[in-house]
Amino acid sequence: MIAAARRFAVGCYTPDGAGPAVHLVERDAEGGWRVTASAVASNPSFLAVAGDVWFAVGEDAAGSVVSFRLEEGGGAADDAPALVPVASVVHGEADPCHVVVAAEHGVLLVANYTGGSVTAVPFAASGDLGRPVTLALPHRTGPVFDRQDAPHAHQVAATPWGTHLVSDLGGDEIHELVVERATDAATPALRIVRTLELPPGTGPRHMLVGGGLLHVVGELDGRLHTFVLDAASFAPSGSEPVVADPGGDVVVQPSHLDRAPSGRLLTALVRGRDTVSVFEATDAARPRLASELPIGAEWPRHHAHLDDRTVVVAAQEGDALVELDLVTGAARKVLALRAPACVVPLS
């Protein structure tokens, strides 16, 4: 049993237009889930958090980032927490789908899927946002013609040596970026310093970096790729299918990759099959598929580990958060939400 209460930031798609779609969600020690605060936004499909300030992408054609401040209640029974809007900025790059906080540089880094670019947005501790600067990814294509006709940035991940990686699903590449300052010292600039090439048709979507390794889940080839990676070198270590038997007409489309707190397990969501694939990673350089567990809800997009045994999954088309026991396979829908897209643990 998970002994302590937990809190999460949850972002959702808004198919009917802007609405309450950024949520503070709490899980109590007995396993009950509830929404305790919400804010209105348009397609806030991914969130990043810095202290009491939350940042959300607006995944639409205009491309935007908005910020909110979490204000805690004063302690009275009717004094609930609130998510207060702070700032917004439109950067003009279509369909931003991921954002990370690069606190050491004072910027947010945003992956723009249709825009095929990365945008740096300066931010202040208050949540105020500065003028965005965008770097277009090199034009590359891949063999999956309907998905790889152009660059498609999907995720940004920090490295231990101070750079950031961005996955390009359209070009089968991962670009390493540095954040610099322009001559006025207030405007950020982005520069590619290295490009890592993946097998054609991989469609790199989500990454995990750490321990001298890079794990990448391929949305298009349905595989987990592992590479040895440091600041100077990059070499393949292994590749494993995300499902044991991908046969039949069911789509196999991996989405999010995560690591258990102990590091002994990796977990990958598989849309189409609506499952969580569990990889034994005692030998982290060669993770091995151990099991595939159904979640009982459609289109798992993002998840978080509650502990080594339990995950919570945002089932986008199932309109629910699902709690899954990785040992027994027991799954239960714990909270109804419209089109949840990401679930971010709060420390």
mmCIF file with all atom_site columns, N, CA and C in Angstrom, residues 86-149:
data_model
loop_
_atom_site.group_PDB
_atom_site.id
_atom_site.type_symbol
_atom_site.label_atom_id
_atom_site.label_alt_id
_atom_site.label_comp_id
_atom_site.label_asym_id
_atom_site.label_entity_id
_atom_site.label_seq_id
_atom_site.pdbx_PDB_ins_code
_atom_site.Cartn_x
_atom_site.Cartn_y
_atom_site.Cartn_z
_atom_site.occupancy
_atom_site.B_iso_or_equiv
_atom_site.pdbx_formal_charge
_atom_site.auth_seq_id
_atom_site.auth_comp_id
_atom_site.auth_asym_id
_atom_site.auth_atom_id
_atom_site.pdbx_PDB_model_num
ATOM 1   N N  . VAL A 1 86  ? -1.047 33.581 -14.878 1.00 0.00 ? 86  VAL A N  1
ATOM 2   C CA . VAL A 1 86  ? -0.009 34.594 -14.729 1.00 0.00 ? 86  VAL A CA 1
ATOM 3   C C  . VAL A 1 86  ? 0.304  35.260 -16.061 1.00 0.00 ? 86  VAL A C  1
ATOM 4   N N  . ALA A 1 87  ? 0.661  34.468 -17.072 1.00 0.00 ? 87  ALA A N  1
ATOM 5   C CA . ALA A 1 87  ? 1.111  35.054 -18.335 1.00 0.00 ? 87  ALA A CA 1
ATOM 6   C C  . ALA A 1 87  ? 0.882  34.069 -19.471 1.00 0.00 ? 87  ALA A C  1
ATOM 7   N N  . SER A 1 88  ? 0.931  34.585 -20.680 1.00 0.00 ? 88  SER A N  1
ATOM 8   C CA . SER A 1 88  ? 0.860  33.732 -21.865 1.00 0.00 ? 88  SER A CA 1
ATOM 9   C C  . SER A 1 88  ? 1.656  34.379 -22.984 1.00 0.00 ? 88  SER A C  1
ATOM 10  N N  . VAL A 1 89  ? 2.159  33.546 -23.880 1.00 0.00 ? 89  VAL A N  1
ATOM 11  C CA . VAL A 1 89  ? 2.890  34.043 -25.037 1.00 0.00 ? 89  VAL A CA 1
ATOM 12  C C  . VAL A 1 89  ? 2.613  33.123 -26.212 1.00 0.00 ? 89  VAL A C  1
ATOM 13  N N  . VAL A 1 90  ? 2.356  33.719 -27.371 1.00 0.00 ? 90  VAL A N  1
ATOM 14  C CA . VAL A 1 90  ? 2.181  32.969 -28.614 1.00 0.00 ? 90  VAL A CA 1
ATOM 15  C C  . VAL A 1 90  ? 3.494  33.014 -29.370 1.00 0.00 ? 90  VAL A C  1
ATOM 16  N N  . HIS A 1 91  ? 4.029  31.844 -29.717 1.00 0.00 ? 91  HIS A N  1
ATOM 17  C CA . HIS A 1 91  ? 5.316  31.824 -30.422 1.00 0.00 ? 91  HIS A CA 1
ATOM 18  C C  . HIS A 1 91  ? 5.185  31.472 -31.894 1.00 0.00 ? 91  HIS A C  1
ATOM 19  N N  . GLY A 1 92  ? 4.014  31.033 -32.336 1.00 0.00 ? 92  GLY A N  1
ATOM 20  C CA . GLY A 1 92  ? 3.766  30.853 -33.757 1.00 0.00 ? 92  GLY A CA 1
ATOM 21  C C  . GLY A 1 92  ? 4.225  29.550 -34.356 1.00 0.00 ? 92  GLY A C  1
ATOM 22  N N  . GLU A 1 93  ? 4.735  28.624 -33.539 1.00 0.00 ? 93  GLU A N  1
ATOM 23  C CA . GLU A 1 93  ? 5.169  27.324 -34.035 1.00 0.00 ? 93  GLU A CA 1
ATOM 24  C C  . GLU A 1 93  ? 4.087  26.292 -33.725 1.00 0.00 ? 93  GLU A C  1
ATOM 25  N N  . ALA A 1 94  ? 3.631  25.581 -34.755 1.00 0.00 ? 94  ALA A N  1
ATOM 26  C CA . ALA A 1 94  ? 2.423  24.778 -34.629 1.00 0.00 ? 94  ALA A CA 1
ATOM 27  C C  . ALA A 1 94  ? 2.608  23.555 -33.743 1.00 0.00 ? 94  ALA A C  1
ATOM 28  N N  . ASP A 1 95  ? 1.609  23.317 -32.921 1.00 0.00 ? 95  ASP A N  1
ATOM 29  C CA . ASP A 1 95  ? 1.440  22.103 -32.129 1.00 0.00 ? 95  ASP A CA 1
ATOM 30  C C  . ASP A 1 95  ? 2.596  21.805 -31.173 1.00 0.00 ? 95  ASP A C  1
ATOM 31  N N  . PRO A 1 96  ? 2.897  22.725 -30.257 1.00 0.00 ? 96  PRO A N  1
ATOM 32  C CA . PRO A 1 96  ? 3.858  22.392 -29.197 1.00 0.00 ? 96  PRO A CA 1
ATOM 33  C C  . PRO A 1 96  ? 3.299  21.261 -28.343 1.00 0.00 ? 96  PRO A C  1
ATOM 34  N N  . CYS A 1 97  ? 4.119  20.233 -28.109 1.00 0.00 ? 97  CYS A N  1
ATOM 35  C CA . CYS A 1 97  ? 3.615  19.039 -27.420 1.00 0.00 ? 97  CYS A CA 1
ATOM 36  C C  . CYS A 1 97  ? 4.447  18.655 -26.205 1.00 0.00 ? 97  CYS A C  1
ATOM 37  N N  . HIS A 1 98  ? 5.511  19.400 -25.909 1.00 0.00 ? 98  HIS A N  1
ATOM 38  C CA . HIS A 1 98  ? 6.341  19.069 -24.747 1.00 0.00 ? 98  HIS A CA 1
ATOM 39  C C  . HIS A 1 98  ? 7.060  20.324 -24.287 1.00 0.00 ? 98  HIS A C  1
ATOM 40  N N  . VAL A 1 99  ? 7.268  20.449 -22.979 1.00 0.00 ? 99  VAL A N  1
ATOM 41  C CA . VAL A 1 99  ? 7.990  21.585 -22.424 1.00 0.00 ? 99  VAL A CA 1
ATOM 42  C C  . VAL A 1 99  ? 8.786  21.117 -21.219 1.00 0.00 ? 99  VAL A C  1
ATOM 43  N N  . VAL A 1 100 ? 10.007 21.639 -21.078 1.00 0.00 ? 100 VAL A N  1
ATOM 44  C CA . VAL A 1 100 ? 10.820 21.403 -19.892 1.00 0.00 ? 100 VAL A CA 1
ATOM 45  C C  . VAL A 1 100 ? 11.330 22.739 -19.372 1.00 0.00 ? 100 VAL A C  1
ATOM 46  N N  . VAL A 1 101 ? 11.630 22.758 -18.087 1.00 0.00 ? 101 VAL A N  1
ATOM 47  C CA . VAL A 1 101 ? 12.212 23.931 -17.449 1.00 0.00 ? 101 VAL A CA 1
ATOM 48  C C  . VAL A 1 101 ? 13.723 23.786 -17.454 1.00 0.00 ? 101 VAL A C  1
ATOM 49  N N  . ALA A 1 102 ? 14.416 24.697 -18.121 1.00 0.00 ? 102 ALA A N  1
ATOM 50  C CA . ALA A 1 102 ? 15.877 24.757 -18.073 1.00 0.00 ? 102 ALA A CA 1
ATOM 51  C C  . ALA A 1 102 ? 16.243 25.888 -17.121 1.00 0.00 ? 102 ALA A C  1
ATOM 52  N N  . ALA A 1 103 ? 16.151 25.590 -15.820 1.00 0.00 ? 103 ALA A N  1
ATOM 53  C CA . ALA A 1 103 ? 16.258 26.634 -14.805 1.00 0.00 ? 103 ALA A CA 1
ATOM 54  C C  . ALA A 1 103 ? 17.610 27.328 -14.833 1.00 0.00 ? 103 ALA A C  1
ATOM 55  N N  . GLU A 1 104 ? 18.672 26.568 -15.138 1.00 0.00 ? 104 GLU A N  1
ATOM 56  C CA . GLU A 1 104 ? 20.001 27.165 -15.136 1.00 0.00 ? 104 GLU A CA 1
ATOM 57  C C  . GLU A 1 104 ? 20.169 28.218 -16.220 1.00 0.00 ? 104 GLU A C  1
ATOM 58  N N  . HIS A 1 105 ? 19.314 28.168 -17.237 1.00 0.00 ? 105 HIS A N  1
ATOM 59  C CA . HIS A 1 105 ? 19.356 29.147 -18.325 1.00 0.00 ? 105 HIS A CA 1
ATOM 60  C C  . HIS A 1 105 ? 18.196 30.134 -18.253 1.00 0.00 ? 105 HIS A C  1
ATOM 61  N N  . GLY A 1 106 ? 17.281 29.919 -17.326 1.00 0.00 ? 106 GLY A N  1
ATOM 62  C CA . GLY A 1 106 ? 16.145 30.814 -17.198 1.00 0.00 ? 106 GLY A CA 1
ATOM 63  C C  . GLY A 1 106 ? 15.170 30.753 -18.349 1.00 0.00 ? 106 GLY A C  1
ATOM 64  N N  . VAL A 1 107 ? 15.068 29.579 -18.986 1.00 0.00 ? 107 VAL A N  1
ATOM 65  C CA . VAL A 1 107 ? 14.160 29.449 -20.124 1.00 0.00 ? 107 VAL A CA 1
ATOM 66  C C  . VAL A 1 107 ? 13.358 28.158 -20.024 1.00 0.00 ? 107 VAL A C  1
ATOM 67  N N  . LEU A 1 108 ? 12.226 28.164 -20.701 1.00 0.00 ? 108 LEU A N  1
ATOM 68  C CA . LEU A 1 108 ? 11.501 26.945 -21.019 1.00 0.00 ? 108 LEU A CA 1
ATOM 69  C C  . LEU A 1 108 ? 11.931 26.506 -22.407 1.00 0.00 ? 108 LEU A C  1
ATOM 70  N N  . LEU A 1 109 ? 12.059 25.205 -22.607 1.00 0.00 ? 109 LEU A N  1
ATOM 71  C CA . LEU A 1 109 ? 12.356 24.667 -23.929 1.00 0.00 ? 109 LEU A CA 1
ATOM 72  C C  . LEU A 1 109 ? 11.148 23.869 -24.384 1.00 0.00 ? 109 LEU A C  1
ATOM 73  N N  . VAL A 1 110 ? 10.616 24.243 -25.543 1.00 0.00 ? 110 VAL A N  1
ATOM 74  C CA . VAL A 1 110 ? 9.353  23.717 -26.039 1.00 0.00 ? 110 VAL A CA 1
ATOM 75  C C  . VAL A 1 110 ? 9.590  22.984 -27.353 1.00 0.00 ? 110 VAL A C  1
ATOM 76  N N  . ALA A 1 111 ? 9.109  21.737 -27.441 1.00 0.00 ? 111 ALA A N  1
ATOM 77  C CA . ALA A 1 111 ? 9.167  20.964 -28.681 1.00 0.00 ? 111 ALA A CA 1
ATOM 78  C C  . ALA A 1 111 ? 7.878  21.193 -29.460 1.00 0.00 ? 111 ALA A C  1
ATOM 79  N N  . ASN A 1 112 ? 8.013  21.654 -30.702 1.00 0.00 ? 112 ASN A N  1
ATOM 80  C CA . ASN A 1 112 ? 6.869  21.950 -31.556 1.00 0.00 ? 112 ASN A CA 1
ATOM 81  C C  . ASN A 1 112 ? 6.755  20.874 -32.626 1.00 0.00 ? 112 ASN A C  1
ATOM 82  N N  . TYR A 1 113 ? 5.712  20.045 -32.536 1.00 0.00 ? 113 TYR A N  1
ATOM 83  C CA . TYR A 1 113 ? 5.616  18.861 -33.391 1.00 0.00 ? 113 TYR A CA 1
ATOM 84  C C  . TYR A 1 113 ? 5.447  19.236 -34.865 1.00 0.00 ? 113 TYR A C  1
ATOM 85  N N  . THR A 1 114 ? 4.375  19.902 -35.203 1.00 0.00 ? 114 THR A N  1
ATOM 86  C CA . THR A 1 114 ? 4.156  20.263 -36.606 1.00 0.00 ? 114 THR A CA 1
ATOM 87  C C  . THR A 1 114 ? 5.121  21.347 -37.049 1.00 0.00 ? 114 THR A C  1
ATOM 88  N N  . GLY A 1 115 ? 5.478  22.240 -36.151 1.00 0.00 ? 115 GLY A N  1
ATOM 89  C CA . GLY A 1 115 ? 6.446  23.277 -36.488 1.00 0.00 ? 115 GLY A CA 1
ATOM 90  C C  . GLY A 1 115 ? 7.828  22.740 -36.776 1.00 0.00 ? 115 GLY A C  1
ATOM 91  N N  . GLY A 1 116 ? 8.146  21.541 -36.284 1.00 0.00 ? 116 GLY A N  1
ATOM 92  C CA . GLY A 1 116 ? 9.468  20.963 -36.512 1.00 0.00 ? 116 GLY A CA 1
ATOM 93  C C  . GLY A 1 116 ? 10.578 21.811 -35.931 1.00 0.00 ? 116 GLY A C  1
ATOM 94  N N  . SER A 1 117 ? 10.383 22.272 -34.705 1.00 0.00 ? 117 SER A N  1
ATOM 95  C CA . SER A 1 117 ? 11.297 23.256 -34.133 1.00 0.00 ? 117 SER A CA 1
ATOM 96  C C  . SER A 1 117 ? 11.322 23.152 -32.618 1.00 0.00 ? 117 SER A C  1
ATOM 97  N N  . VAL A 1 118 ? 12.267 23.891 -32.032 1.00 0.00 ? 118 VAL A N  1
ATOM 98  C CA . VAL A 1 118 ? 12.358 24.042 -30.580 1.00 0.00 ? 118 VAL A CA 1
ATOM 99  C C  . VAL A 1 118 ? 12.323 25.531 -30.273 1.00 0.00 ? 118 VAL A C  1
ATOM 100 N N  . THR A 1 119 ? 11.526 25.912 -29.285 1.00 0.00 ? 119 THR A N  1
ATOM 101 C CA . THR A 1 119 ? 11.401 27.311 -28.898 1.00 0.00 ? 119 THR A CA 1
ATOM 102 C C  . THR A 1 119 ? 11.886 27.495 -27.467 1.00 0.00 ? 119 THR A C  1
ATOM 103 N N  . ALA A 1 120 ? 12.703 28.527 -27.261 1.00 0.00 ? 120 ALA A N  1
ATOM 104 C CA . ALA A 1 120 ? 13.136 28.924 -25.921 1.00 0.00 ? 120 ALA A CA 1
ATOM 105 C C  . ALA A 1 120 ? 12.295 30.114 -25.475 1.00 0.00 ? 120 ALA A C  1
ATOM 106 N N  . VAL A 1 121 ? 11.675 29.985 -24.300 1.00 0.00 ? 121 VAL A N  1
ATOM 107 C CA . VAL A 1 121 ? 10.841 31.055 -23.749 1.00 0.00 ? 121 VAL A CA 1
ATOM 108 C C  . VAL A 1 121 ? 11.431 31.475 -22.407 1.00 0.00 ? 121 VAL A C  1
ATOM 109 N N  . PRO A 1 122 ? 11.992 32.688 -22.304 1.00 0.00 ? 122 PRO A N  1
ATOM 110 C CA . PRO A 1 122 ? 12.497 33.141 -21.004 1.00 0.00 ? 122 PRO A CA 1
ATOM 111 C C  . PRO A 1 122 ? 11.364 33.232 -19.978 1.00 0.00 ? 122 PRO A C  1
ATOM 112 N N  . PHE A 1 123 ? 11.677 32.906 -18.730 1.00 0.00 ? 123 PHE A N  1
ATOM 113 C CA . PHE A 1 123 ? 10.665 33.005 -17.679 1.00 0.00 ? 123 PHE A CA 1
ATOM 114 C C  . PHE A 1 123 ? 11.297 33.552 -16.408 1.00 0.00 ? 123 PHE A C  1
ATOM 115 N N  . ALA A 1 124 ? 10.450 34.154 -15.588 1.00 0.00 ? 124 ALA A N  1
ATOM 116 C CA . ALA A 1 124 ? 10.865 34.655 -14.281 1.00 0.00 ? 124 ALA A CA 1
ATOM 117 C C  . ALA A 1 124 ? 10.261 33.778 -13.196 1.00 0.00 ? 124 ALA A C  1
ATOM 118 N N  . ALA A 1 125 ? 10.788 33.906 -11.987 1.00 0.00 ? 125 ALA A N  1
ATOM 119 C CA . ALA A 1 125 ? 10.274 33.108 -10.875 1.00 0.00 ? 125 ALA A CA 1
ATOM 120 C C  . ALA A 1 125 ? 8.805  33.389 -10.609 1.00 0.00 ? 125 ALA A C  1
ATOM 121 N N  . SER A 1 126 ? 8.339  34.560 -11.006 1.00 0.00 ? 126 SER A N  1
ATOM 122 C CA . SER A 1 126 ? 6.934  34.924 -10.836 1.00 0.00 ? 126 SER A CA 1
ATOM 123 C C  . SER A 1 126 ? 6.018  34.205 -11.813 1.00 0.00 ? 126 SER A C  1
ATOM 124 N N  . GLY A 1 127 ? 6.602  33.629 -12.879 1.00 0.00 ? 127 GLY A N  1
ATOM 125 C CA . GLY A 1 127 ? 5.816  33.027 -13.945 1.00 0.00 ? 127 GLY A CA 1
ATOM 126 C C  . GLY A 1 127 ? 5.681  33.907 -15.165 1.00 0.00 ? 127 GLY A C  1
ATOM 127 N N  . ASP A 1 128 ? 6.166  35.147 -15.094 1.00 0.00 ? 128 ASP A N  1
ATOM 128 C CA . ASP A 1 128 ? 6.141  36.011 -16.272 1.00 0.00 ? 128 ASP A CA 1
ATOM 129 C C  . ASP A 1 128 ? 6.990  35.399 -17.384 1.00 0.00 ? 128 ASP A C  1
ATOM 130 N N  . LEU A 1 129 ? 6.564  35.621 -18.627 1.00 0.00 ? 129 LEU A N  1
ATOM 131 C CA . LEU A 1 129 ? 7.219  35.027 -19.785 1.00 0.00 ? 129 LEU A CA 1
ATOM 132 C C  . LEU A 1 129 ? 7.799  36.110 -20.682 1.00 0.00 ? 129 LEU A C  1
ATOM 133 N N  . GLY A 1 130 ? 8.990  35.827 -21.249 1.00 0.00 ? 130 GLY A N  1
ATOM 134 C CA . GLY A 1 130 ? 9.649  36.772 -22.127 1.00 0.00 ? 130 GLY A CA 1
ATOM 135 C C  . GLY A 1 130 ? 9.440  36.454 -23.595 1.00 0.00 ? 130 GLY A C  1
ATOM 136 N N  . ARG A 1 131 ? 10.238 37.107 -24.431 1.00 0.00 ? 131 ARG A N  1
ATOM 137 C CA . ARG A 1 131 ? 10.098 36.955 -25.880 1.00 0.00 ? 131 ARG A CA 1
ATOM 138 C C  . ARG A 1 131 ? 10.679 35.622 -26.328 1.00 0.00 ? 131 ARG A C  1
ATOM 139 N N  . PRO A 1 132 ? 9.895  34.812 -27.039 1.00 0.00 ? 132 PRO A N  1
ATOM 140 C CA . PRO A 1 132 ? 10.388 33.496 -27.463 1.00 0.00 ? 132 PRO A CA 1
ATOM 141 C C  . PRO A 1 132 ? 11.342 33.583 -28.643 1.00 0.00 ? 132 PRO A C  1
ATOM 142 N N  . VAL A 1 133 ? 12.254 32.624 -28.691 1.00 0.00 ? 133 VAL A N  1
ATOM 143 C CA . VAL A 1 133 ? 13.201 32.480 -29.800 1.00 0.00 ? 133 VAL A CA 1
ATOM 144 C C  . VAL A 1 133 ? 13.133 31.034 -30.270 1.00 0.00 ? 133 VAL A C  1
ATOM 145 N N  . THR A 1 134 ? 13.066 30.825 -31.584 1.00 0.00 ? 134 THR A N  1
ATOM 146 C CA . THR A 1 134 ? 12.847 29.487 -32.128 1.00 0.00 ? 134 THR A CA 1
ATOM 147 C C  . THR A 1 134 ? 14.004 29.048 -33.011 1.00 0.00 ? 134 THR A C  1
ATOM 148 N N  . LEU A 1 135 ? 14.349 27.767 -32.895 1.00 0.00 ? 135 LEU A N  1
ATOM 149 C CA . LEU A 1 135 ? 15.339 27.122 -33.757 1.00 0.00 ? 135 LEU A CA 1
ATOM 150 C C  . LEU A 1 135 ? 14.632 26.053 -34.580 1.00 0.00 ? 135 LEU A C  1
ATOM 151 N N  . ALA A 1 136 ? 14.666 26.186 -35.902 1.00 0.00 ? 136 ALA A N  1
ATOM 152 C CA . ALA A 1 136 ? 14.105 25.163 -36.783 1.00 0.00 ? 136 ALA A CA 1
ATOM 153 C C  . ALA A 1 136 ? 15.067 23.986 -36.864 1.00 0.00 ? 136 ALA A C  1
ATOM 154 N N  . LEU A 1 137 ? 14.545 22.773 -36.757 1.00 0.00 ? 137 LEU A N  1
ATOM 155 C CA . LEU A 1 137 ? 15.390 21.590 -36.899 1.00 0.00 ? 137 LEU A CA 1
ATOM 156 C C  . LEU A 1 137 ? 15.759 21.384 -38.359 1.00 0.00 ? 137 LEU A C  1
ATOM 157 N N  . PRO A 1 138 ? 16.914 20.758 -38.621 1.00 0.00 ? 138 PRO A N  1
ATOM 158 C CA . PRO A 1 138 ? 17.301 20.483 -40.011 1.00 0.00 ? 138 PRO A CA 1
ATOM 159 C C  . PRO A 1 138 ? 16.228 19.667 -40.718 1.00 0.00 ? 138 PRO A C  1
ATOM 160 N N  . HIS A 1 139 ? 16.025 19.963 -41.989 1.00 0.00 ? 139 HIS A N  1
ATOM 161 C CA . HIS A 1 139 ? 14.976 19.260 -42.735 1.00 0.00 ? 139 HIS A CA 1
ATOM 162 C C  . HIS A 1 139 ? 15.456 17.858 -43.088 1.00 0.00 ? 139 HIS A C  1
ATOM 163 N N  . ARG A 1 140 ? 14.842 16.892 -42.449 1.00 0.00 ? 140 ARG A N  1
ATOM 164 C CA . ARG A 1 140 ? 15.124 15.487 -42.717 1.00 0.00 ? 140 ARG A CA 1
ATOM 165 C C  . ARG A 1 140 ? 13.790 14.769 -42.894 1.00 0.00 ? 140 ARG A C  1
ATOM 166 N N  . THR A 1 141 ? 13.815 13.701 -43.660 1.00 0.00 ? 141 THR A N  1
ATOM 167 C CA . THR A 1 141 ? 12.634 12.864 -43.831 1.00 0.00 ? 141 THR A CA 1
ATOM 168 C C  . THR A 1 141 ? 13.017 11.418 -43.559 1.00 0.00 ? 141 THR A C  1
ATOM 169 N N  . GLY A 1 142 ? 11.990 10.564 -43.404 1.00 0.00 ? 142 GLY A N  1
ATOM 170 C CA . GLY A 1 142 ? 12.226 9.153  -43.150 1.00 0.00 ? 142 GLY A CA 1
ATOM 171 C C  . GLY A 1 142 ? 11.390 8.289  -44.061 1.00 0.00 ? 142 GLY A C  1
ATOM 172 N N  . PRO A 1 143 ? 11.509 6.982  -43.926 1.00 0.00 ? 143 PRO A N  1
ATOM 173 C CA . PRO A 1 143 ? 10.837 6.058  -44.839 1.00 0.00 ? 143 PRO A CA 1
ATOM 174 C C  . PRO A 1 143 ? 9.341  5.890  -44.593 1.00 0.00 ? 143 PRO A C  1
ATOM 175 N N  . VAL A 1 144 ? 8.840  6.322  -43.439 1.00 0.00 ? 144 VAL A N  1
ATOM 176 C CA . VAL A 1 144 ? 7.400  6.211  -43.169 1.00 0.00 ? 144 VAL A CA 1
ATOM 177 C C  . VAL A 1 144 ? 6.757  7.500  -43.687 1.00 0.00 ? 144 VAL A C  1
ATOM 178 N N  . PHE A 1 145 ? 6.350  7.469  -44.954 1.00 0.00 ? 145 PHE A N  1
ATOM 179 C CA . PHE A 1 145 ? 6.076  8.702  -45.680 1.00 0.00 ? 145 PHE A CA 1
ATOM 180 C C  . PHE A 1 145 ? 4.948  9.532  -45.079 1.00 0.00 ? 145 PHE A C  1
ATOM 181 N N  . ASP A 1 146 ? 3.930  8.884  -44.524 1.00 0.00 ? 146 ASP A N  1
ATOM 182 C CA . ASP A 1 146 ? 2.815  9.663  -43.987 1.00 0.00 ? 146 ASP A CA 1
ATOM 183 C C  . ASP A 1 146 ? 3.118  10.272 -42.625 1.00 0.00 ? 146 ASP A C  1
ATOM 184 N N  . ARG A 1 147 ? 4.231  9.909  -42.003 1.00 0.00 ? 147 ARG A N  1
ATOM 185 C CA . ARG A 1 147 ? 4.597  10.440 -40.692 1.00 0.00 ? 147 ARG A CA 1
ATOM 186 C C  . ARG A 1 147 ? 5.953  11.129 -40.696 1.00 0.00 ? 147 ARG A C  1
ATOM 187 N N  . GLN A 1 148 ? 6.737  10.912 -41.741 1.00 0.00 ? 148 GLN A N  1
ATOM 188 C CA . GLN A 1 148 ? 8.120  11.401 -41.742 1.00 0.00 ? 148 GLN A CA 1
ATOM 189 C C  . GLN A 1 148 ? 8.413  12.249 -42.977 1.00 0.00 ? 148 GLN A C  1
ATOM 190 N N  . ASP A 1 149 ? 7.473  13.141 -43.286 1.00 0.00 ? 149 ASP A N  1
ATOM 191 C CA . ASP A 1 149 ? 7.640  14.021 -44.436 1.00 0.00 ? 149 ASP A CA 1
ATOM 192 C C  . ASP A 1 149 ? 8.400  15.291 -44.095 1.00 0.00 ? 149 ASP A C  1
#
